[in-house]
Amino acid sequence: MALTPDSLESVPRLTGVYLLKDASGRVIYVGKARDLRGRLRAYIAGDDRPYTQRIVAETADIDFITTRNESEALLLENQLIKANKPRYNIDLKDDKSYVRIRVGVAHPWPSIGITRTTVSDGSLYFGPYPSAQATRRTLSVLGRVFPLRRCKDSEFRQRVRPCLYHSIGLCLAPCVNPSVRAEYDQATRDLVAFLQGRDTEVVRRLRKRMEKAAEALDFEEAARIRDRIAAIESTLVPQAVVGTSPSDSHVFAFFETRDKITASVLKIQDGSLVGSTTLTAAKA
């Protein structure tokens, strides 16, 4: 299916990501759009970027993946560009374009922060996220719900008094108060579960702890947990996860009409969608 007006009639007017492939099936360009059909139509009517005509000439097949919103489309676009390295994508090939949330679980007192690089240091990385500014705002909200430290390990070792984050309720100050071990470990587990997309599970656990605190007449603790639940439900938006299996997998889908059969294959690596292939054949 080349990039022609007739071929675009089967493309929906929905938000998502499109993949343009050459005759060998290799992805040559990945893009996102609020209106997939409208965006692809612009390639053959009005897009005057210098390499557009070459893309149109080389495109032998069009694939697309719809998403729930533009943010998901932006993240999926980044993921597909990293996985396929299309020759005509020049803006998002640098891994530093997006930020991630890092949870330093290898340390006895895990920290939370934002990074543009990932290294094999035993930490957990979540993302990528398209906006560094928005991710920093999210980190502030996460700190109120899951008050882990943000200081570097070297600063943590030398600290003799709590920092400003403790004063404003964003850190349990394990640097000078090791008695918070149980609460800190629980906050770490809750944070990781939330970032993995298991926000319902986290809220359920928090509600049980809130009820226990209320039964024990510890109303101050119950109120703190209540506020954490409210922050999760009203402020934080959990990350959409395709899957949680550490192994790679493929998802197959089939659709049949009166005269055609279509098969789609989604390729998933480390819980993230990294590619898709769609084949359509006429019935015999």
PDB file of C-alpha atoms in Angstrom:
ATOM      1  CA  MET A   1       0.000   0.000   0.000  1.00  0.00           C
ATOM      2  CA  ALA A   2       1.917   3.025  -1.286  1.00  0.00           C
ATOM      3  CA  LEU A   3       1.315   6.558  -0.057  1.00  0.00           C
ATOM      4  CA  THR A   4      -1.563   7.535  -2.360  1.00  0.00           C
ATOM      5  CA  PRO A   5      -4.977   9.193  -1.837  1.00  0.00           C
ATOM      6  CA  ASP A   6      -6.748   5.842  -2.309  1.00  0.00           C
ATOM      7  CA  SER A   7      -4.544   4.025   0.225  1.00  0.00           C
ATOM      8  CA  LEU A   8      -5.264   6.643   2.893  1.00  0.00           C
ATOM      9  CA  GLU A   9      -8.995   5.923   2.889  1.00  0.00           C
ATOM     10  CA  SER A  10      -8.356   2.921   5.166  1.00  0.00           C
ATOM     11  CA  VAL A  11      -6.401   5.018   7.697  1.00  0.00           C
ATOM     12  CA  PRO A  12      -8.581   6.249  10.615  1.00  0.00           C
ATOM     13  CA  ARG A  13      -8.930   9.868  11.654  1.00  0.00           C
ATOM     14  CA  LEU A  14      -7.613   9.015  15.136  1.00  0.00           C
ATOM     15  CA  THR A  15      -4.597   9.906  17.257  1.00  0.00           C
ATOM     16  CA  GLY A  16      -1.624   7.606  16.922  1.00  0.00           C
ATOM     17  CA  VAL A  17       1.701   6.783  15.308  1.00  0.00           C
ATOM     18  CA  TYR A  18       2.354   5.907  11.666  1.00  0.00           C
ATOM     19  CA  LEU A  19       5.220   3.898  10.186  1.00  0.00           C
ATOM     20  CA  LEU A  20       6.252   4.292   6.547  1.00  0.00           C
ATOM     21  CA  LYS A  21       8.073   1.288   5.087  1.00  0.00           C
ATOM     22  CA  ASP A  22       9.999   0.693   1.867  1.00  0.00           C
ATOM     23  CA  ALA A  23       9.614  -2.241  -0.523  1.00  0.00           C
ATOM     24  CA  SER A  24      11.807  -4.475   1.658  1.00  0.00           C
ATOM     25  CA  GLY A  25       9.619  -3.849   4.722  1.00  0.00           C
ATOM     26  CA  ARG A  26      12.197  -1.631   6.442  1.00  0.00           C
ATOM     27  CA  VAL A  27      10.810   1.336   8.400  1.00  0.00           C
ATOM     28  CA  ILE A  28      12.059   4.551   6.791  1.00  0.00           C
ATOM     29  CA  TYR A  29      10.050   7.070   8.820  1.00  0.00           C
ATOM     30  CA  VAL A  30       8.006   7.147  12.049  1.00  0.00           C
ATOM     31  CA  GLY A  31       5.682  10.022  12.914  1.00  0.00           C
ATOM     32  CA  LYS A  32       2.801  10.891  15.248  1.00  0.00           C
ATOM     33  CA  ALA A  33      -0.430  12.708  14.562  1.00  0.00           C
ATOM     34  CA  ARG A  34      -3.657  13.803  16.196  1.00  0.00           C
ATOM     35  CA  ASP A  35      -5.394  12.850  12.931  1.00  0.00           C
ATOM     36  CA  LEU A  36      -3.516  10.007  11.223  1.00  0.00           C
ATOM     37  CA  ARG A  37      -5.287  10.249   7.875  1.00  0.00           C
ATOM     38  CA  GLY A  38      -5.002  14.039   7.754  1.00  0.00           C
ATOM     39  CA  ARG A  39      -1.300  13.963   8.586  1.00  0.00           C
ATOM     40  CA  LEU A  40      -0.485  11.333   5.967  1.00  0.00           C
ATOM     41  CA  ARG A  41      -2.544  13.175   3.374  1.00  0.00           C
ATOM     42  CA  ALA A  42      -0.310  16.223   3.925  1.00  0.00           C
ATOM     43  CA  TYR A  43       2.650  14.227   2.572  1.00  0.00           C
ATOM     44  CA  ILE A  44       1.104  14.172  -0.883  1.00  0.00           C
ATOM     45  CA  ALA A  45      -0.564  17.588  -0.736  1.00  0.00           C
ATOM     46  CA  GLY A  46       1.257  20.481   0.829  1.00  0.00           C
ATOM     47  CA  ASP A  47       4.193  19.159   2.900  1.00  0.00           C
ATOM     48  CA  ASP A  48       7.152  21.101   1.516  1.00  0.00           C
ATOM     49  CA  ARG A  49       9.915  19.753   3.777  1.00  0.00           C
ATOM     50  CA  PRO A  50      12.999  18.944   1.650  1.00  0.00           C
ATOM     51  CA  TYR A  51      12.955  15.173   2.207  1.00  0.00           C
ATOM     52  CA  THR A  52       9.176  14.648   1.949  1.00  0.00           C
ATOM     53  CA  GLN A  53       9.131  13.737  -1.740  1.00  0.00           C
ATOM     54  CA  ARG A  54      11.856  11.155  -1.215  1.00  0.00           C
ATOM     55  CA  ILE A  55       9.834   9.586   1.616  1.00  0.00           C
ATOM     56  CA  VAL A  56       6.714   9.476  -0.572  1.00  0.00           C
ATOM     57  CA  ALA A  57       8.652   7.923  -3.457  1.00  0.00           C
ATOM     58  CA  GLU A  58      10.204   5.221  -1.267  1.00  0.00           C
ATOM     59  CA  THR A  59       7.080   4.344   0.738  1.00  0.00           C
ATOM     60  CA  ALA A  60       5.652   0.988  -0.339  1.00  0.00           C
ATOM     61  CA  ASP A  61       3.625   0.227   2.793  1.00  0.00           C
ATOM     62  CA  ILE A  62       1.888   2.172   5.570  1.00  0.00           C
ATOM     63  CA  ASP A  63       1.351   0.891   9.094  1.00  0.00           C
ATOM     64  CA  PHE A  64      -0.191   2.691  12.053  1.00  0.00           C
ATOM     65  CA  ILE A  65      -0.943   2.223  15.755  1.00  0.00           C
ATOM     66  CA  THR A  66      -3.688   4.247  17.414  1.00  0.00           C
ATOM     67  CA  THR A  67      -3.271   5.632  20.949  1.00  0.00           C
ATOM     68  CA  ARG A  68      -5.580   7.069  23.595  1.00  0.00           C
ATOM     69  CA  ASN A  69      -4.045  10.551  23.505  1.00  0.00           C
ATOM     70  CA  GLU A  70      -1.187  12.646  22.107  1.00  0.00           C
ATOM     71  CA  SER A  71       1.092  12.017  25.086  1.00  0.00           C
ATOM     72  CA  GLU A  72       0.970   8.280  24.484  1.00  0.00           C
ATOM     73  CA  ALA A  73       1.561   8.887  20.772  1.00  0.00           C
ATOM     74  CA  LEU A  74       4.648  10.968  21.554  1.00  0.00           C
ATOM     75  CA  LEU A  75       6.118   8.284  23.818  1.00  0.00           C
ATOM     76  CA  LEU A  76       5.319   5.492  21.373  1.00  0.00           C
ATOM     77  CA  GLU A  77       6.862   7.486  18.529  1.00  0.00           C
ATOM     78  CA  ASN A  78      10.067   7.833  20.538  1.00  0.00           C
ATOM     79  CA  GLN A  79      10.093   4.117  21.363  1.00  0.00           C
ATOM     80  CA  LEU A  80       9.580   3.089  17.736  1.00  0.00           C
ATOM     81  CA  ILE A  81      12.269   5.457  16.477  1.00  0.00           C
ATOM     82  CA  LYS A  82      14.778   4.049  18.964  1.00  0.00           C
ATOM     83  CA  ALA A  83      13.865   0.480  17.981  1.00  0.00           C
ATOM     84  CA  ASN A  84      13.804   0.920  14.193  1.00  0.00           C
ATOM     85  CA  LYS A  85      16.267   3.815  13.636  1.00  0.00           C
ATOM     86  CA  PRO A  86      14.523   5.070  10.460  1.00  0.00           C
ATOM     87  CA  ARG A  87      16.882   6.917   8.130  1.00  0.00           C
ATOM     88  CA  TYR A  88      14.615   9.950   7.715  1.00  0.00           C
ATOM     89  CA  ASN A  89      14.006  10.572  11.421  1.00  0.00           C
ATOM     90  CA  ILE A  90      16.609  13.091  12.525  1.00  0.00           C
ATOM     91  CA  ASP A  91      15.043  14.760  15.565  1.00  0.00           C
ATOM     92  CA  LEU A  92      14.596  11.915  18.067  1.00  0.00           C
ATOM     93  CA  LYS A  93      17.575   9.623  17.515  1.00  0.00           C
ATOM     94  CA  ASP A  94      19.400  11.043  20.530  1.00  0.00           C
ATOM     95  CA  ASP A  95      18.514   9.116  23.712  1.00  0.00           C
ATOM     96  CA  LYS A  96      18.929  12.377  25.662  1.00  0.00           C
ATOM     97  CA  SER A  97      15.756  13.785  24.088  1.00  0.00           C
ATOM     98  CA  TYR A  98      13.616  12.284  26.843  1.00  0.00           C
ATOM     99  CA  VAL A  99      13.887  11.971  30.607  1.00  0.00           C
ATOM    100  CA  ARG A 100      13.295   9.040  32.912  1.00  0.00           C
ATOM    101  CA  ILE A 101      12.520   8.655  36.603  1.00  0.00           C
ATOM    102  CA  ARG A 102      15.270   6.738  38.388  1.00  0.00           C
ATOM    103  CA  VAL A 103      14.716   4.821  41.644  1.00  0.00           C
ATOM    104  CA  GLY A 104      18.063   3.817  43.192  1.00  0.00           C
ATOM    105  CA  VAL A 105      16.959   0.533  44.726  1.00  0.00           C
ATOM    106  CA  ALA A 106      20.533  -0.814  44.843  1.00  0.00           C
ATOM    107  CA  HIS A 107      21.246   1.500  47.806  1.00  0.00           C
ATOM    108  CA  PRO A 108      20.085   0.494  51.329  1.00  0.00           C
ATOM    109  CA  TRP A 109      18.103   3.771  51.360  1.00  0.00           C
ATOM    110  CA  PRO A 110      16.802   4.149  47.776  1.00  0.00           C
ATOM    111  CA  SER A 111      16.653   7.604  46.215  1.00  0.00           C
ATOM    112  CA  ILE A 112      14.422   9.047  43.503  1.00  0.00           C
ATOM    113  CA  GLY A 113      15.428  11.460  40.770  1.00  0.00           C
ATOM    114  CA  ILE A 114      15.307  12.368  37.081  1.00  0.00           C
ATOM    115  CA  THR A 115      17.916  11.362  34.511  1.00  0.00           C
ATOM    116  CA  ARG A 116      18.469  11.451  30.754  1.00  0.00           C
ATOM    117  CA  THR A 117      20.743   8.399  30.706  1.00  0.00           C
ATOM    118  CA  THR A 118      20.429   4.822  31.953  1.00  0.00           C
ATOM    119  CA  VAL A 119      23.347   2.827  33.344  1.00  0.00           C
ATOM    120  CA  SER A 120      23.678  -0.696  34.736  1.00  0.00           C
ATOM    121  CA  ASP A 121      23.864   0.303  38.399  1.00  0.00           C
ATOM    122  CA  GLY A 122      20.990  -1.786  39.739  1.00  0.00           C
ATOM    123  CA  SER A 123      18.544   1.123  39.632  1.00  0.00           C
ATOM    124  CA  LEU A 124      15.024   0.975  38.212  1.00  0.00           C
ATOM    125  CA  TYR A 125      14.227   3.350  35.344  1.00  0.00           C
ATOM    126  CA  PHE A 126      10.727   4.434  34.307  1.00  0.00           C
ATOM    127  CA  GLY A 127       9.828   6.307  31.157  1.00  0.00           C
ATOM    128  CA  PRO A 128      10.791   7.829  28.842  1.00  0.00           C
ATOM    129  CA  TYR A 129       8.684  10.949  29.441  1.00  0.00           C
ATOM    130  CA  PRO A 130       8.377  13.677  26.793  1.00  0.00           C
ATOM    131  CA  SER A 131       8.581  16.757  29.045  1.00  0.00           C
ATOM    132  CA  ALA A 132      11.334  17.310  31.591  1.00  0.00           C
ATOM    133  CA  GLN A 133       9.378  20.158  33.180  1.00  0.00           C
ATOM    134  CA  ALA A 134       6.227  18.076  33.571  1.00  0.00           C
ATOM    135  CA  THR A 135       8.264  15.168  34.949  1.00  0.00           C
ATOM    136  CA  ARG A 136       9.802  17.437  37.603  1.00  0.00           C
ATOM    137  CA  ARG A 137       6.310  18.549  38.637  1.00  0.00           C
ATOM    138  CA  THR A 138       5.275  14.914  38.820  1.00  0.00           C
ATOM    139  CA  LEU A 139       8.324  14.174  40.949  1.00  0.00           C
ATOM    140  CA  SER A 140       7.217  16.822  43.451  1.00  0.00           C
ATOM    141  CA  VAL A 141       3.813  15.154  43.743  1.00  0.00           C
ATOM    142  CA  LEU A 142       5.443  11.735  44.036  1.00  0.00           C
ATOM    143  CA  GLY A 143       7.539  13.094  46.891  1.00  0.00           C
ATOM    144  CA  ARG A 144       4.413  14.010  48.870  1.00  0.00           C
ATOM    145  CA  VAL A 145       2.976  10.532  48.360  1.00  0.00           C
ATOM    146  CA  PHE A 146       6.192   8.484  48.521  1.00  0.00           C
ATOM    147  CA  PRO A 147       8.705  10.597  50.534  1.00  0.00           C
ATOM    148  CA  LEU A 148      12.018   9.094  49.392  1.00  0.00           C
ATOM    149  CA  ARG A 149      15.278  11.008  49.501  1.00  0.00           C
ATOM    150  CA  ARG A 150      16.518  12.968  46.471  1.00  0.00           C
ATOM    151  CA  CYS A 151      20.107  13.649  47.507  1.00  0.00           C
ATOM    152  CA  LYS A 152      23.136  11.988  45.924  1.00  0.00           C
ATOM    153  CA  ASP A 153      24.686   9.043  47.754  1.00  0.00           C
ATOM    154  CA  SER A 154      27.788  11.126  48.589  1.00  0.00           C
ATOM    155  CA  GLU A 155      25.607  13.848  50.147  1.00  0.00           C
ATOM    156  CA  PHE A 156      23.592  11.259  52.041  1.00  0.00           C
ATOM    157  CA  ARG A 157      26.728   9.810  53.688  1.00  0.00           C
ATOM    158  CA  GLN A 158      27.903  13.210  54.942  1.00  0.00           C
ATOM    159  CA  ARG A 159      24.592  14.696  56.055  1.00  0.00           C
ATOM    160  CA  VAL A 160      24.260  15.469  59.767  1.00  0.00           C
ATOM    161  CA  ARG A 161      20.903  17.245  59.782  1.00  0.00           C
ATOM    162  CA  PRO A 162      17.712  16.896  57.717  1.00  0.00           C
ATOM    163  CA  CYS A 163      17.526  18.871  54.485  1.00  0.00           C
ATOM    164  CA  LEU A 164      14.827  21.228  53.216  1.00  0.00           C
ATOM    165  CA  TYR A 165      12.877  18.390  51.610  1.00  0.00           C
ATOM    166  CA  HIS A 166      12.252  16.889  55.049  1.00  0.00           C
ATOM    167  CA  SER A 167      11.085  20.259  56.362  1.00  0.00           C
ATOM    168  CA  ILE A 168       8.410  20.500  53.665  1.00  0.00           C
ATOM    169  CA  GLY A 169       7.320  16.874  53.994  1.00  0.00           C
ATOM    170  CA  LEU A 170       8.964  15.436  50.882  1.00  0.00           C
ATOM    171  CA  CYS A 171      11.508  13.162  52.592  1.00  0.00           C
ATOM    172  CA  LEU A 172      11.515  10.887  55.656  1.00  0.00           C
ATOM    173  CA  ALA A 173      15.134  11.940  56.408  1.00  0.00           C
ATOM    174  CA  PRO A 174      16.678   8.463  56.749  1.00  0.00           C
ATOM    175  CA  CYS A 175      20.088  10.191  56.827  1.00  0.00           C
ATOM    176  CA  VAL A 176      19.573  11.111  60.487  1.00  0.00           C
ATOM    177  CA  ASN A 177      16.564   9.001  61.432  1.00  0.00           C
ATOM    178  CA  PRO A 178      17.169   5.294  60.737  1.00  0.00           C
ATOM    179  CA  SER A 179      14.077   4.401  62.783  1.00  0.00           C
ATOM    180  CA  VAL A 180      11.961   5.082  59.668  1.00  0.00           C
ATOM    181  CA  ARG A 181      13.221   1.861  58.067  1.00  0.00           C
ATOM    182  CA  ALA A 182       9.844   0.071  57.904  1.00  0.00           C
ATOM    183  CA  GLU A 183       7.987   3.140  56.618  1.00  0.00           C
ATOM    184  CA  TYR A 184      10.743   3.912  54.107  1.00  0.00           C
ATOM    185  CA  ASP A 185      10.808   0.386  52.714  1.00  0.00           C
ATOM    186  CA  GLN A 186       7.022   0.449  52.342  1.00  0.00           C
ATOM    187  CA  ALA A 187       7.140   3.810  50.558  1.00  0.00           C
ATOM    188  CA  THR A 188       9.760   2.398  48.159  1.00  0.00           C
ATOM    189  CA  ARG A 189       7.621  -0.644  47.365  1.00  0.00           C
ATOM    190  CA  ASP A 190       4.545   1.537  46.836  1.00  0.00           C
ATOM    191  CA  LEU A 191       6.436   3.936  44.556  1.00  0.00           C
ATOM    192  CA  VAL A 192       7.825   1.148  42.365  1.00  0.00           C
ATOM    193  CA  ALA A 193       4.390  -0.482  42.111  1.00  0.00           C
ATOM    194  CA  PHE A 194       2.831   2.827  41.113  1.00  0.00           C
ATOM    195  CA  LEU A 195       5.432   3.562  38.442  1.00  0.00           C
ATOM    196  CA  GLN A 196       4.923   0.050  37.064  1.00  0.00           C
ATOM    197  CA  GLY A 197       1.273   0.936  36.481  1.00  0.00           C
ATOM    198  CA  ARG A 198      -0.123  -0.946  39.494  1.00  0.00           C
ATOM    199  CA  ASP A 199      -1.781   2.146  40.983  1.00  0.00           C
ATOM    200  CA  THR A 200      -4.975   0.260  41.896  1.00  0.00           C
ATOM    201  CA  GLU A 201      -2.949  -2.174  43.973  1.00  0.00           C
ATOM    202  CA  VAL A 202      -1.148   0.692  45.724  1.00  0.00           C
ATOM    203  CA  VAL A 203      -4.417   2.445  46.606  1.00  0.00           C
ATOM    204  CA  ARG A 204      -5.853  -0.799  47.939  1.00  0.00           C
ATOM    205  CA  ARG A 205      -2.835  -1.310  50.218  1.00  0.00           C
ATOM    206  CA  LEU A 206      -2.995   2.292  51.405  1.00  0.00           C
ATOM    207  CA  ARG A 207      -6.683   1.977  52.267  1.00  0.00           C
ATOM    208  CA  LYS A 208      -5.992  -1.083  54.399  1.00  0.00           C
ATOM    209  CA  ARG A 209      -3.207   0.728  56.240  1.00  0.00           C
ATOM    210  CA  MET A 210      -5.460   3.758  56.738  1.00  0.00           C
ATOM    211  CA  GLU A 211      -8.191   1.557  58.234  1.00  0.00           C
ATOM    212  CA  LYS A 212      -5.679  -0.120  60.559  1.00  0.00           C
ATOM    213  CA  ALA A 213      -4.383   3.255  61.725  1.00  0.00           C
ATOM    214  CA  ALA A 214      -7.918   4.480  62.380  1.00  0.00           C
ATOM    215  CA  GLU A 215      -8.767   1.319  64.345  1.00  0.00           C
ATOM    216  CA  ALA A 216      -5.647   1.900  66.450  1.00  0.00           C
ATOM    217  CA  LEU A 217      -6.829   5.491  67.051  1.00  0.00           C
ATOM    218  CA  ASP A 218      -3.752   6.815  65.245  1.00  0.00           C
ATOM    219  CA  PHE A 219      -5.794   9.453  63.431  1.00  0.00           C
ATOM    220  CA  GLU A 220      -2.761  11.529  62.431  1.00  0.00           C
ATOM    221  CA  GLU A 221      -1.279   8.601  60.497  1.00  0.00           C
ATOM    222  CA  ALA A 222      -4.676   7.777  59.014  1.00  0.00           C
ATOM    223  CA  ALA A 223      -4.984  11.365  57.783  1.00  0.00           C
ATOM    224  CA  ARG A 224      -1.523  11.231  56.160  1.00  0.00           C
ATOM    225  CA  ILE A 225      -2.431   8.040  54.311  1.00  0.00           C
ATOM    226  CA  ARG A 226      -5.785   9.550  53.280  1.00  0.00           C
ATOM    227  CA  ASP A 227      -3.937  12.487  51.726  1.00  0.00           C
ATOM    228  CA  ARG A 228      -1.645  10.100  49.833  1.00  0.00           C
ATOM    229  CA  ILE A 229      -4.634   8.272  48.408  1.00  0.00           C
ATOM    230  CA  ALA A 230      -6.209  11.550  47.336  1.00  0.00           C
ATOM    231  CA  ALA A 231      -2.986  12.630  45.629  1.00  0.00           C
ATOM    232  CA  ILE A 232      -2.812   9.375  43.659  1.00  0.00           C
ATOM    233  CA  GLU A 233      -6.456   9.498  42.601  1.00  0.00           C
ATOM    234  CA  SER A 234      -6.643  13.185  41.698  1.00  0.00           C
ATOM    235  CA  THR A 235      -3.138  14.325  40.751  1.00  0.00           C
ATOM    236  CA  LEU A 236      -0.934  11.501  39.561  1.00  0.00           C
ATOM    237  CA  VAL A 237      -1.581   9.820  36.236  1.00  0.00           C
ATOM    238  CA  PRO A 238      -0.209   6.280  36.152  1.00  0.00           C
ATOM    239  CA  GLN A 239       1.985   5.274  33.239  1.00  0.00           C
ATOM    240  CA  ALA A 240       0.358   3.092  30.593  1.00  0.00           C
ATOM    241  CA  VAL A 241       2.136  -0.241  30.417  1.00  0.00           C
ATOM    242  CA  VAL A 242       1.842  -2.713  27.571  1.00  0.00           C
ATOM    243  CA  GLY A 243       3.080  -5.602  29.703  1.00  0.00           C
ATOM    244  CA  THR A 244       5.246  -6.476  32.692  1.00  0.00           C
ATOM    245  CA  SER A 245       6.920  -9.657  31.450  1.00  0.00           C
ATOM    246  CA  PRO A 246      10.735  -9.396  31.264  1.00  0.00           C
ATOM    247  CA  SER A 247      10.752 -11.575  28.124  1.00  0.00           C
ATOM    248  CA  ASP A 248      10.037 -10.449  24.563  1.00  0.00           C
ATOM    249  CA  SER A 249       6.718 -11.429  23.020  1.00  0.00           C
ATOM    250  CA  HIS A 250       4.465 -11.012  20.002  1.00  0.00           C
ATOM    251  CA  VAL A 251       0.726 -10.330  20.006  1.00  0.00           C
ATOM    252  CA  PHE A 252      -1.326 -11.539  17.040  1.00  0.00           C
ATOM    253  CA  ALA A 253      -4.712 -10.157  15.967  1.00  0.00           C
ATOM    254  CA  PHE A 254      -6.924 -11.177  13.056  1.00  0.00           C
ATOM    255  CA  PHE A 255      -9.804  -9.388  11.362  1.00  0.00           C
ATOM    256  CA  GLU A 256     -12.015 -10.828   8.644  1.00  0.00           C
ATOM    257  CA  THR A 257     -14.381  -9.152   6.195  1.00  0.00           C
ATOM    258  CA  ARG A 258     -16.403 -10.628   3.338  1.00  0.00           C
ATOM    259  CA  ASP A 259     -13.491 -10.586   0.897  1.00  0.00           C
ATOM    260  CA  LYS A 260     -10.322  -9.962   2.958  1.00  0.00           C
ATOM    261  CA  ILE A 261      -8.393 -11.270   5.954  1.00  0.00           C
ATOM    262  CA  THR A 262      -6.055  -8.981   7.887  1.00  0.00           C
ATOM    263  CA  ALA A 263      -3.432 -10.104  10.406  1.00  0.00           C
ATOM    264  CA  SER A 264      -1.518  -7.737  12.693  1.00  0.00           C
ATOM    265  CA  VAL A 265       1.539  -8.594  14.765  1.00  0.00           C
ATOM    266  CA  LEU A 266       2.688  -6.361  17.637  1.00  0.00           C
ATOM    267  CA  LYS A 267       6.263  -6.797  18.841  1.00  0.00           C
ATOM    268  CA  ILE A 268       6.819  -6.166  22.564  1.00  0.00           C
ATOM    269  CA  GLN A 269      10.189  -5.860  24.302  1.00  0.00           C
ATOM    270  CA  ASP A 270      10.552  -5.338  28.065  1.00  0.00           C
ATOM    271  CA  GLY A 271       6.883  -4.412  28.323  1.00  0.00           C
ATOM    272  CA  SER A 272       7.068  -1.738  25.606  1.00  0.00           C
ATOM    273  CA  LEU A 273       5.642  -1.798  22.100  1.00  0.00           C
ATOM    274  CA  VAL A 274       8.538  -1.481  19.631  1.00  0.00           C
ATOM    275  CA  GLY A 275       7.005  -2.407  16.294  1.00  0.00           C
ATOM    276  CA  SER A 276       4.088  -3.786  14.318  1.00  0.00           C
ATOM    277  CA  THR A 277       3.397  -5.512  11.019  1.00  0.00           C
ATOM    278  CA  THR A 278       0.055  -5.778   9.228  1.00  0.00           C
ATOM    279  CA  LEU A 279      -0.696  -8.161   6.356  1.00  0.00           C
ATOM    280  CA  THR A 280      -3.884  -8.203   4.276  1.00  0.00           C
ATOM    281  CA  ALA A 281      -4.853 -10.879   1.783  1.00  0.00           C
ATOM    282  CA  ALA A 282      -7.895 -11.449  -0.421  1.00  0.00           C
ATOM    283  CA  LYS A 283      -9.940 -14.546   0.233  1.00  0.00           C
ATOM    284  CA  ALA A 284      -9.591 -17.303  -2.297  1.00  0.00           C
TER     285      ALA A 284
END
